[in-house]
mmCIF file of C-alpha atoms in Angstrom:
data_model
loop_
_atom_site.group_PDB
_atom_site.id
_atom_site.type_symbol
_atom_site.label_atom_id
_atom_site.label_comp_id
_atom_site.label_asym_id
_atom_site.label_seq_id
_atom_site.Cartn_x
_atom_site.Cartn_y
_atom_site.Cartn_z
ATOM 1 C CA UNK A 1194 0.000 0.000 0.000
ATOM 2 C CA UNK A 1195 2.780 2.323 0.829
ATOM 3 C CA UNK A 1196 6.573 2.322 2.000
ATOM 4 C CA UNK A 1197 5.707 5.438 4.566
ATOM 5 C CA UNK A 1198 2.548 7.585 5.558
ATOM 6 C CA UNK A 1199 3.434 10.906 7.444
ATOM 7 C CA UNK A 1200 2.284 13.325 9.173
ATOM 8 C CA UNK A 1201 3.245 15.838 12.117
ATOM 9 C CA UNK A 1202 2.658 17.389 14.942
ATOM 10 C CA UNK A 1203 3.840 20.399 16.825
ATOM 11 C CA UNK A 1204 2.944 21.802 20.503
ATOM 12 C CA UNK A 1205 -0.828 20.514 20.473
ATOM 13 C CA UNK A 1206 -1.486 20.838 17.000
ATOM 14 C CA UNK A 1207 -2.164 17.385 14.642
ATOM 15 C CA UNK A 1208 -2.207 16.704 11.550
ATOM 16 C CA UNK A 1209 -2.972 13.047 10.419
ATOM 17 C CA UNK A 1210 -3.473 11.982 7.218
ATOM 18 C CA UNK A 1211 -5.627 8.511 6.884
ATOM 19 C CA UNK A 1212 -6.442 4.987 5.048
ATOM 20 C CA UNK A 1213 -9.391 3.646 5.924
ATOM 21 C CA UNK A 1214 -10.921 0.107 4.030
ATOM 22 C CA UNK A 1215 -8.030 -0.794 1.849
ATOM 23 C CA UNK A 1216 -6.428 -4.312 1.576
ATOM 24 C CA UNK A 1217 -3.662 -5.513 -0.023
ATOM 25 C CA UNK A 1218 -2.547 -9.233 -0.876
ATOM 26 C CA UNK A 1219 0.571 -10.773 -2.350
ATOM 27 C CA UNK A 1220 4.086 -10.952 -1.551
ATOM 28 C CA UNK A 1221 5.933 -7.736 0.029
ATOM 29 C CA UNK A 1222 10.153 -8.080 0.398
ATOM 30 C CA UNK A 1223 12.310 -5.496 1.363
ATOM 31 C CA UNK A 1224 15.700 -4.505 3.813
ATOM 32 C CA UNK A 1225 14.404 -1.601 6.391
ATOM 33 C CA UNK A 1226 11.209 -0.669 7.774
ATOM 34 C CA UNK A 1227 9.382 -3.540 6.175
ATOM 35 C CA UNK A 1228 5.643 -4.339 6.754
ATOM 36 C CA UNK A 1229 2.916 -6.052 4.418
ATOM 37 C CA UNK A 1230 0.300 -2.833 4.272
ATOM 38 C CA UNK A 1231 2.631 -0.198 5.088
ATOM 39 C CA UNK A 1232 6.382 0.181 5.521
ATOM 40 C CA UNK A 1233 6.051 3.128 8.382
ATOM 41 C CA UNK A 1234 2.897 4.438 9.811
ATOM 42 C CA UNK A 1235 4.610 7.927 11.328
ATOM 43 C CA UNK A 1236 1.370 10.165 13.356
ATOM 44 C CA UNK A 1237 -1.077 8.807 11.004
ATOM 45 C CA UNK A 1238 -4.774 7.555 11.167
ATOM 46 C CA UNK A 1239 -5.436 3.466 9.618
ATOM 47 C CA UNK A 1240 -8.524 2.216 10.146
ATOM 48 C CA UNK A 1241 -10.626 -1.305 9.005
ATOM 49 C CA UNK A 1242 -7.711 -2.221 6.597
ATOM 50 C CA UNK A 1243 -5.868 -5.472 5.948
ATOM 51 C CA UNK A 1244 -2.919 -7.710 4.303
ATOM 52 C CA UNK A 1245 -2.740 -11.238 3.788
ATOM 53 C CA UNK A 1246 0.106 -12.915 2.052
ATOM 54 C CA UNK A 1247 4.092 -12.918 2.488
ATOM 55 C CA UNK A 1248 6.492 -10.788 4.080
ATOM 56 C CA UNK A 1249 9.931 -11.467 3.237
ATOM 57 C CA UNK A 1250 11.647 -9.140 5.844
ATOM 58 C CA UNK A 1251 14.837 -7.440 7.219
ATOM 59 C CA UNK A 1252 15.377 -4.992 9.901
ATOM 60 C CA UNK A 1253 11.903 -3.784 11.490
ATOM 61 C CA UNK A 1254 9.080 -6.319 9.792
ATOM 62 C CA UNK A 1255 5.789 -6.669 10.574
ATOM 63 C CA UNK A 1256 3.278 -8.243 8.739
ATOM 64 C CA UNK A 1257 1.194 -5.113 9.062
ATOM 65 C CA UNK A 1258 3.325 -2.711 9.749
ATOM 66 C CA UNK A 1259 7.478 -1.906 9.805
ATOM 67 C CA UNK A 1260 6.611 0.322 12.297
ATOM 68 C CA UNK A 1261 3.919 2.344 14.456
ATOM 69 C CA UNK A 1262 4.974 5.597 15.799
ATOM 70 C CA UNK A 1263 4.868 9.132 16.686
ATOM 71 C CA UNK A 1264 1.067 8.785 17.671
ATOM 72 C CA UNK A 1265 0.144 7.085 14.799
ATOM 73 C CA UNK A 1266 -3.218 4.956 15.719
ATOM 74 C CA UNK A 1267 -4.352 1.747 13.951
ATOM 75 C CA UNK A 1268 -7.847 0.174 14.546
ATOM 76 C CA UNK A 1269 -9.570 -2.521 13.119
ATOM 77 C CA UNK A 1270 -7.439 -4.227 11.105
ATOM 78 C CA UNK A 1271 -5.406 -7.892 11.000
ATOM 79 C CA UNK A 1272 -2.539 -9.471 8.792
ATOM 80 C CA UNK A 1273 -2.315 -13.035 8.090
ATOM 81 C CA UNK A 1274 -0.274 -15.295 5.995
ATOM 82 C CA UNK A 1275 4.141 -15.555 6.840
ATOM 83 C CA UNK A 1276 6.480 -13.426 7.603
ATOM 84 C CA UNK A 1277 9.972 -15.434 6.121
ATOM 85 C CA UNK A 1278 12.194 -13.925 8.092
ATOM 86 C CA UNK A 1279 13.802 -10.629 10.114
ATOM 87 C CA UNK A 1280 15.073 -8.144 12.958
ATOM 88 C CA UNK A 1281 12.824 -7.027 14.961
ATOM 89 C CA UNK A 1282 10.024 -9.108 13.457
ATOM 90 C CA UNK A 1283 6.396 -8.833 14.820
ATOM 91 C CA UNK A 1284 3.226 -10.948 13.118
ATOM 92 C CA UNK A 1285 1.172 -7.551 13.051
ATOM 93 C CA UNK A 1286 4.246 -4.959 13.385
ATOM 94 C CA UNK A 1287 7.674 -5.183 13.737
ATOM 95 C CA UNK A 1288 8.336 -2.164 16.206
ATOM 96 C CA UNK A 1289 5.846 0.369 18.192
ATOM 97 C CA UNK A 1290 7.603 3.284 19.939
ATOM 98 C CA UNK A 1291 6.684 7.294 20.723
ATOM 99 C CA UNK A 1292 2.581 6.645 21.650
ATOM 100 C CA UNK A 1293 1.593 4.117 18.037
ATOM 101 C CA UNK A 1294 -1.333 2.233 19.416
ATOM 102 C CA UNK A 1295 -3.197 -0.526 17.800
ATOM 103 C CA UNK A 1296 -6.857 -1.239 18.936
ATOM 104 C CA UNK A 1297 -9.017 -4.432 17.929
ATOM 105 C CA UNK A 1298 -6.010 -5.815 15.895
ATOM 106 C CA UNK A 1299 -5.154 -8.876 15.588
ATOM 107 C CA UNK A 1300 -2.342 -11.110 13.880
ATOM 108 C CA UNK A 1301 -2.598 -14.581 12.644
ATOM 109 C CA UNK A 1302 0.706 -14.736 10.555
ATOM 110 C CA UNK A 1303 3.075 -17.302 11.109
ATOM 111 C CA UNK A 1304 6.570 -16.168 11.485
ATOM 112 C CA UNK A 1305 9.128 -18.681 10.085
ATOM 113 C CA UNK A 1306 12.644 -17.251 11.663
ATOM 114 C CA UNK A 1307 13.734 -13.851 13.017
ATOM 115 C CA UNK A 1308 15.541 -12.213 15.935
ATOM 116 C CA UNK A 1309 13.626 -10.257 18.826
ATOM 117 C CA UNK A 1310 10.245 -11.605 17.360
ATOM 118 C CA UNK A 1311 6.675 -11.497 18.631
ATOM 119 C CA UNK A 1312 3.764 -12.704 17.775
ATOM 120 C CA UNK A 1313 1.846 -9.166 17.760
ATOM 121 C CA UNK A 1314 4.751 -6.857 18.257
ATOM 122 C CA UNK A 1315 8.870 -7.559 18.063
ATOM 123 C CA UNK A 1316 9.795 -4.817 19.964
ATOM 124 C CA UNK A 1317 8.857 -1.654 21.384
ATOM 125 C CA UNK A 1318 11.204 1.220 23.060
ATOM 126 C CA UNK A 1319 8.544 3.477 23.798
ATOM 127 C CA UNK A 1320 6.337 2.592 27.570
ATOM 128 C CA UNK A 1321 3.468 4.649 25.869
ATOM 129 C CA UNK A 1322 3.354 2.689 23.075
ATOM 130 C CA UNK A 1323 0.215 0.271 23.499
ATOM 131 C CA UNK A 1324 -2.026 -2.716 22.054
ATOM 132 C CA UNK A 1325 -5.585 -2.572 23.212
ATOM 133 C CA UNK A 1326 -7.747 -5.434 22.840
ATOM 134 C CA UNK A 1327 -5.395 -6.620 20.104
ATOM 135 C CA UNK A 1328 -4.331 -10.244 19.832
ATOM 136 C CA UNK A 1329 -1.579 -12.812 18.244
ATOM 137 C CA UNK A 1330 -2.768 -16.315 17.379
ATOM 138 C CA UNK A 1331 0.226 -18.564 19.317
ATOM 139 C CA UNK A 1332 0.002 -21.607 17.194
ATOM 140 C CA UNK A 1333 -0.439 -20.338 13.800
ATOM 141 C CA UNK A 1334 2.515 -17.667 14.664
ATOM 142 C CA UNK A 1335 4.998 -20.044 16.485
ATOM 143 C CA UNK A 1336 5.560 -18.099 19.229
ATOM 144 C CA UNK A 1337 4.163 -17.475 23.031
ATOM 145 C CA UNK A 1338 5.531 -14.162 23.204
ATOM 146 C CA UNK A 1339 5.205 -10.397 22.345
ATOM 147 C CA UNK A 1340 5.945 -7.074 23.375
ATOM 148 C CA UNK A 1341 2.663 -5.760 22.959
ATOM 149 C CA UNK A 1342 -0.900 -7.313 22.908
ATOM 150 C CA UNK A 1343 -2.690 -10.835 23.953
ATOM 151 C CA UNK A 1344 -2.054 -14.208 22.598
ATOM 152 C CA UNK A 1345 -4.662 -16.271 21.974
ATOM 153 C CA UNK A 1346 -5.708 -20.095 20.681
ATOM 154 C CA UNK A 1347 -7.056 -20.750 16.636
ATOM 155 C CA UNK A 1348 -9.926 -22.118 18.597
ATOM 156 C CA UNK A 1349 -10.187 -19.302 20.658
ATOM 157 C CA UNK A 1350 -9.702 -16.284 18.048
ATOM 158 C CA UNK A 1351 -12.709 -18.359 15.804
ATOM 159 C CA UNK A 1352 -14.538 -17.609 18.872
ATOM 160 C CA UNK A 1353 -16.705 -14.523 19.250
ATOM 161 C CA UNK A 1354 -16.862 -14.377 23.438
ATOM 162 C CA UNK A 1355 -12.561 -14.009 23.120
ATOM 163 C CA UNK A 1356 -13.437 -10.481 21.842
ATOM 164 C CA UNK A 1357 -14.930 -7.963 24.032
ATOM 165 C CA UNK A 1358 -17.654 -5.327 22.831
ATOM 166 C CA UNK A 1359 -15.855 -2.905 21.268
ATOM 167 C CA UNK A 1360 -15.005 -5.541 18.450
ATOM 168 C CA UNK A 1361 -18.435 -4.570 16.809
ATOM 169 C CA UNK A 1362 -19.601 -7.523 14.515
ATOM 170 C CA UNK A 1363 -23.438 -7.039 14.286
ATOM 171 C CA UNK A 1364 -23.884 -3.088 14.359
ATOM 172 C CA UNK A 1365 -25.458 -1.409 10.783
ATOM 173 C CA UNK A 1366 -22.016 0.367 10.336
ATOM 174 C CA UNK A 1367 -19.692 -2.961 12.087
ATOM 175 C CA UNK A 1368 -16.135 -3.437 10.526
ATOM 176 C CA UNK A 1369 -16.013 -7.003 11.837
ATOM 177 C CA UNK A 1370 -17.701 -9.797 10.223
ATOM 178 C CA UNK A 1371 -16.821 -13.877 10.843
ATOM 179 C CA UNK A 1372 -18.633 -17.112 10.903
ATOM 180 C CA UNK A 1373 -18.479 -18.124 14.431
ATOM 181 C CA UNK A 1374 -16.349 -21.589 14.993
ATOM 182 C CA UNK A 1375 -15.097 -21.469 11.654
ATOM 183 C CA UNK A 1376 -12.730 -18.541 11.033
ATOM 184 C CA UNK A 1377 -11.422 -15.706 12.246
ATOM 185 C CA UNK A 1378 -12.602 -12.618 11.909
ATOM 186 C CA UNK A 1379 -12.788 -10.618 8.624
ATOM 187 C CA UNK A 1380 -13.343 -7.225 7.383
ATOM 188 C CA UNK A 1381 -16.843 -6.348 5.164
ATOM 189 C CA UNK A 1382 -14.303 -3.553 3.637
ATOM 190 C CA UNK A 1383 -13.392 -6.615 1.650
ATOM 191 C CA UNK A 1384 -16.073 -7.442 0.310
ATOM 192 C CA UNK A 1385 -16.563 -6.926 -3.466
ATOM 193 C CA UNK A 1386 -19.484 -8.018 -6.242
ATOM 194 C CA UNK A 1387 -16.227 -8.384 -8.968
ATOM 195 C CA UNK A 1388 -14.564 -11.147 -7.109
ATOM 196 C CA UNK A 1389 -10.618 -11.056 -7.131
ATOM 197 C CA UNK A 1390 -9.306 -12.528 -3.698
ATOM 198 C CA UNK A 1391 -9.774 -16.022 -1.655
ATOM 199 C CA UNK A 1392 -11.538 -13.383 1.144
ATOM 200 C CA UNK A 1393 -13.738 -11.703 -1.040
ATOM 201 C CA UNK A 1394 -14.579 -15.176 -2.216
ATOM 202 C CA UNK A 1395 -15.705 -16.415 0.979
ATOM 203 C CA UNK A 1396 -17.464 -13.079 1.837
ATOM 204 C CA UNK A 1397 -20.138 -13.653 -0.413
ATOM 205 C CA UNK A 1398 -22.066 -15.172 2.308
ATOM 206 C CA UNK A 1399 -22.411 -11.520 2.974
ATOM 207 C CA UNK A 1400 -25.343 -11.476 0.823
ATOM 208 C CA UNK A 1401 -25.975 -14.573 -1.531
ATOM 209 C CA UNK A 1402 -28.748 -12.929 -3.199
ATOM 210 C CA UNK A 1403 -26.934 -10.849 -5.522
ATOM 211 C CA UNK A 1404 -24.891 -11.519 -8.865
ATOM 212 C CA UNK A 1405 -21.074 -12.139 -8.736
ATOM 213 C CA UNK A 1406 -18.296 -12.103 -11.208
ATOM 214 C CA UNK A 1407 -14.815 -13.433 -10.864
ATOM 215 C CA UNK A 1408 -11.923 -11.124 -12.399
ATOM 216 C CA UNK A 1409 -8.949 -13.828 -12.518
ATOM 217 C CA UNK A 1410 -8.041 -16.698 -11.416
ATOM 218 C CA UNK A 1411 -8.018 -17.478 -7.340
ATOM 219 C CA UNK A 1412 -5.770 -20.142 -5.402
ATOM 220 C CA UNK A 1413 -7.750 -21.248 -2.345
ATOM 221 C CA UNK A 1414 -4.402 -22.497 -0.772
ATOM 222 C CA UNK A 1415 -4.808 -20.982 2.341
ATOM 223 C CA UNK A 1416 -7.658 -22.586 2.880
ATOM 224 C CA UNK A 1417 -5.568 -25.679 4.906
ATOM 225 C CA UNK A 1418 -2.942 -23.144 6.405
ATOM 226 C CA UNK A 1419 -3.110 -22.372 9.718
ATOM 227 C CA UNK A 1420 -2.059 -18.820 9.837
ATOM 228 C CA UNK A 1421 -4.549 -17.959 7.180
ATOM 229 C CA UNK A 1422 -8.119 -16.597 8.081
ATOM 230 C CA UNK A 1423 -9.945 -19.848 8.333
ATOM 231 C CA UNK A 1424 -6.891 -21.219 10.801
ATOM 232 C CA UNK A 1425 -7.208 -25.107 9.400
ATOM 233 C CA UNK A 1426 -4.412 -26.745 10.073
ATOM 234 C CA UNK A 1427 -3.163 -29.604 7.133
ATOM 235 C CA UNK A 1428 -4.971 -32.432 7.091
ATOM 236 C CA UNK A 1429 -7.589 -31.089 9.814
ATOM 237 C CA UNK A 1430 -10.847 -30.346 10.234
ATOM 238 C CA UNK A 1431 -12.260 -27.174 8.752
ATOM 239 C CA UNK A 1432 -11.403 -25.269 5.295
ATOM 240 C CA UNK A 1433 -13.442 -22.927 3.099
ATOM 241 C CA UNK A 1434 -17.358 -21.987 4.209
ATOM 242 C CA UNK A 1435 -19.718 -23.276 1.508
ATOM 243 C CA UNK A 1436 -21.783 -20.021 0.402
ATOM 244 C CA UNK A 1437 -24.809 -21.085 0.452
ATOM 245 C CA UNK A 1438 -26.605 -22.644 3.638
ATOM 246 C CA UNK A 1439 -29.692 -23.815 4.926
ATOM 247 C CA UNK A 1440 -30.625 -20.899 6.684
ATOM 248 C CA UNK A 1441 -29.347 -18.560 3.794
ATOM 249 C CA UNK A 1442 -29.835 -20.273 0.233
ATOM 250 C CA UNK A 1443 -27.335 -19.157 -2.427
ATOM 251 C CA UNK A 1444 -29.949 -17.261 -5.052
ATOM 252 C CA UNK A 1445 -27.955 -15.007 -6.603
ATOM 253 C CA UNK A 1446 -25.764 -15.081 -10.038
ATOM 254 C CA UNK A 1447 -21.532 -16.524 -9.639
ATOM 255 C CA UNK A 1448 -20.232 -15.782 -13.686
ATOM 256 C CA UNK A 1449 -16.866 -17.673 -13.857
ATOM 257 C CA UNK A 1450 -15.586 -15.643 -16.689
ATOM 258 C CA UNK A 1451 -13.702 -19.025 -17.839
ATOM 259 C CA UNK A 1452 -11.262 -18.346 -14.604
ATOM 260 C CA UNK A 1453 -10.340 -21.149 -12.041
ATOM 261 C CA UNK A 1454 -10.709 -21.577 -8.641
ATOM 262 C CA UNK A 1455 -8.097 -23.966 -7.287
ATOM 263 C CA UNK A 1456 -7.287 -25.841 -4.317
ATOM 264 C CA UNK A 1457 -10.248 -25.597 -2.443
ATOM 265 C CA UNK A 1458 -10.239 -27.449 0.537
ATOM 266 C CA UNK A 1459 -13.106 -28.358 2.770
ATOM 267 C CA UNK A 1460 -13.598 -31.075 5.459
ATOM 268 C CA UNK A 1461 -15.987 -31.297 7.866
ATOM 269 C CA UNK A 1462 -16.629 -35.131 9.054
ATOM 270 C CA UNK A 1463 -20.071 -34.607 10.856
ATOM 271 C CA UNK A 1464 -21.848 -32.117 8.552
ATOM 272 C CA UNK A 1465 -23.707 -31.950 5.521
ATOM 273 C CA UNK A 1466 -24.259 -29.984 2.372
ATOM 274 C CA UNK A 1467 -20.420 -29.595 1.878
ATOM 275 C CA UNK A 1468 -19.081 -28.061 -1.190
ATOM 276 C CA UNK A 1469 -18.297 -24.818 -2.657
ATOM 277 C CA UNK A 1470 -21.170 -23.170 -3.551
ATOM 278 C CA UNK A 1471 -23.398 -25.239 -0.709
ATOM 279 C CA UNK A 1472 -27.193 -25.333 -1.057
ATOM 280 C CA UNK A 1473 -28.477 -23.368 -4.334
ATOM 281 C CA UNK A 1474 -32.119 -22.328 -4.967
ATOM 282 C CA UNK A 1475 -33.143 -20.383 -8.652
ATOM 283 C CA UNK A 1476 -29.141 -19.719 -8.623
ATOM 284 C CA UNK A 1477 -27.113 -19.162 -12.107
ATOM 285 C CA UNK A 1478 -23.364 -20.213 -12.143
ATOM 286 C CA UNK A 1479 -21.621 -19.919 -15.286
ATOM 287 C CA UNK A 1480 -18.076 -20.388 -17.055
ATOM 288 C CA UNK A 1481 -16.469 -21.758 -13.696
ATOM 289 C CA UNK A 1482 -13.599 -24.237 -13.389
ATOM 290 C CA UNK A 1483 -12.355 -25.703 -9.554
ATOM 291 C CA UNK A 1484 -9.278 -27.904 -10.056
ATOM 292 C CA UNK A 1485 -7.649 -29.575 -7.754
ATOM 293 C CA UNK A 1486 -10.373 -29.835 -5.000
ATOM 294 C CA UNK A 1487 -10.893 -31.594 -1.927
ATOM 295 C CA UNK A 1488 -14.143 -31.328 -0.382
ATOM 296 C CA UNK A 1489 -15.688 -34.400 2.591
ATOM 297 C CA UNK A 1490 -18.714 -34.115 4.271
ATOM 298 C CA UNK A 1491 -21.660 -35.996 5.235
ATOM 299 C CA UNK A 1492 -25.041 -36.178 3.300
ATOM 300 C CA UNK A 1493 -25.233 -33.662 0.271
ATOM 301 C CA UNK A 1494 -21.806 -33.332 0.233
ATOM 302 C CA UNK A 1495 -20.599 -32.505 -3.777
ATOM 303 C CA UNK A 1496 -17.991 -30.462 -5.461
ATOM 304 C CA UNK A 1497 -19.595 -27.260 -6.956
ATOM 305 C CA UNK A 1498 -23.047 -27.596 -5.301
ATOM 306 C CA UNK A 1499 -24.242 -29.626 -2.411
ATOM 307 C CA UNK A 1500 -28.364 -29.019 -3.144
ATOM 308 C CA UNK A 1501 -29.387 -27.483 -6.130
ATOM 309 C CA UNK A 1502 -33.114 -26.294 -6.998
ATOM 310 C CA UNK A 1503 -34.529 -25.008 -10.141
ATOM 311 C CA UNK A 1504 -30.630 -23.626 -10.196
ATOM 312 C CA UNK A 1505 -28.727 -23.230 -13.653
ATOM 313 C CA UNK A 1506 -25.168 -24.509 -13.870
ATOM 314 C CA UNK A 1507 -23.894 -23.978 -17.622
ATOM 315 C CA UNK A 1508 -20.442 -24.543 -18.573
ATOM 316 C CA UNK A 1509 -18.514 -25.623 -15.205
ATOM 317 C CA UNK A 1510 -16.074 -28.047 -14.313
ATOM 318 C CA UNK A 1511 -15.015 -29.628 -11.028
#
């Protein structure tokens, strides 16, 4: 998103420019000041905003952010995915110092190697710096420490009574949105009609009423990784949340566009209607390929659709 965002202060006066509801995805490498959203977040203002993917670091990496400082407040936002390597390496940010404060954050990124690491926060030098009601998952991270913040279980972070009140998921205007048991929590900021991410994927349980498109290909990988939002572990339990259910019906419109969905993974043992659109009522899906799938479930358990009625499927493969 960007290498620094800066603003200042002098005496009592602010000035503090913002992101608000902005993702970004992929893989981020770098030497100094490394993070996967931003590099340096210096007196500035980021709110309901996310990465997910790699962080190959150095000095100062966070998975987040390099660094939070000079006042700079963060709210509502996560990181998941790896952090490779680095100095100073925290899953959400590598260093806080001079009053940077996260609240309702959370980091689920697993951190592969590093010196002074944490699973929130690697270091801070600052005693004003904080980490309010923000969390670290301890398996999917590796580690039971941090400077900053809480650690937590998967099981428990998939859990809605871990987070107090002030992590608003059912408010008109909430930030937070997450099936309960399954996953961790997830921003609506991601969610798009014109489908490019595994997230925005999954987020059309949002609403499966209305008509999607996808706009390139999308590897469901993290579906079976840990530090990923759905925190299945390989081989376990768990995996991507079929669309539609039996309390709310897929009825809307997926167009494939002739792009593929690959490695979906989904595996849930005691329950039924298992697959990747789920159960399907006056639906249209169109020009869709899933390659190599692995869905297991009990009764209505398929592929593309678990239950389908009066529902069009033209031109997909699975």
């Amino acid at each position: 998103m960007a290498g620094s965002i800066n603003g200042w202060f002098l005496g009592e006066a602010f000035y503090h420019p913002a992101i608000n509801n902005c993702y970004v995805t992929g893989t981020v490498s770098g030497s100094n000041f490394l993070g996967g959203f931003v590099g340096v977040a210096n007196c500035a203002y980021i709110r309901s905003s996310s990465f997910s993917g790699v962080v190959n670091g150095g000095w100062e990496a966070g998975g987040f952010a390099g660094a939070v400082s000079n006042y700079s407040q963060v709210q509502n936002c996560y990181s998941s995915g790896t952090i490779t390597y680095g100095y100073d390496v925290g899953g959400f940010a590598g260093q806080m110092l001079n009053y940077g404060s996260l609240n309702n954050c959370y980091s689920s990124c697993q951190i592969e190697s590093g010196i002074n690491i944490g699973g929130l926060v690697g270091v801070t030098t600052d005693e004003y710096a904080s980490a309010t009601n923000s969390y670290w998952d301890i398996e999917s991270s590796g580690t039971s420490s941090s400077a900053l913040g809480t650690g937590r279980t998967t099981v428990q972070l998939k859990t809605r009574s871990s987070y107090p009140e002030s992590w608003d998921f059912t408010s008109p205007a909430a930030p937070w949105w997450m099936v309960i048991g399954q996953m961790r929590p997830i921003l609506r900021s991601e969610y798009s009609q014109q489908i490019s991410t595994a997230h925005q994927l999954q987020l059309m349980m949002l609403d499966p009423t209305v008509d999607y498109e996808l706009v390139n290909d999308i590897d469901l990988a993290g579906t079976q990784d840990n530090a990923e939002i759905w925190g299945t572990l390989p081989e376990a339990n768990g995996g991507f949340i079929p669309i539609g259910t039996e309390a709310s019906v897929f009825t809307g419109t997926l167009e494939g566009n002739g792009f593929t969905i690959s490695n979906l993974y989904i595996k849930r043992h005691n329950t039924g209607q298992q697959s990747f659109m789920g159960k399907c009522n006056t639906a249209v899906v169109n020009n869709l390929a899933i390659t190599n799938a692995f869905v297991k479930g009990e009764t209505y358990t398929g592929g593309l659709s678990s239950e389908t009625s009066l529902s069009s499927l033209t031109n997909c493969s699975y």
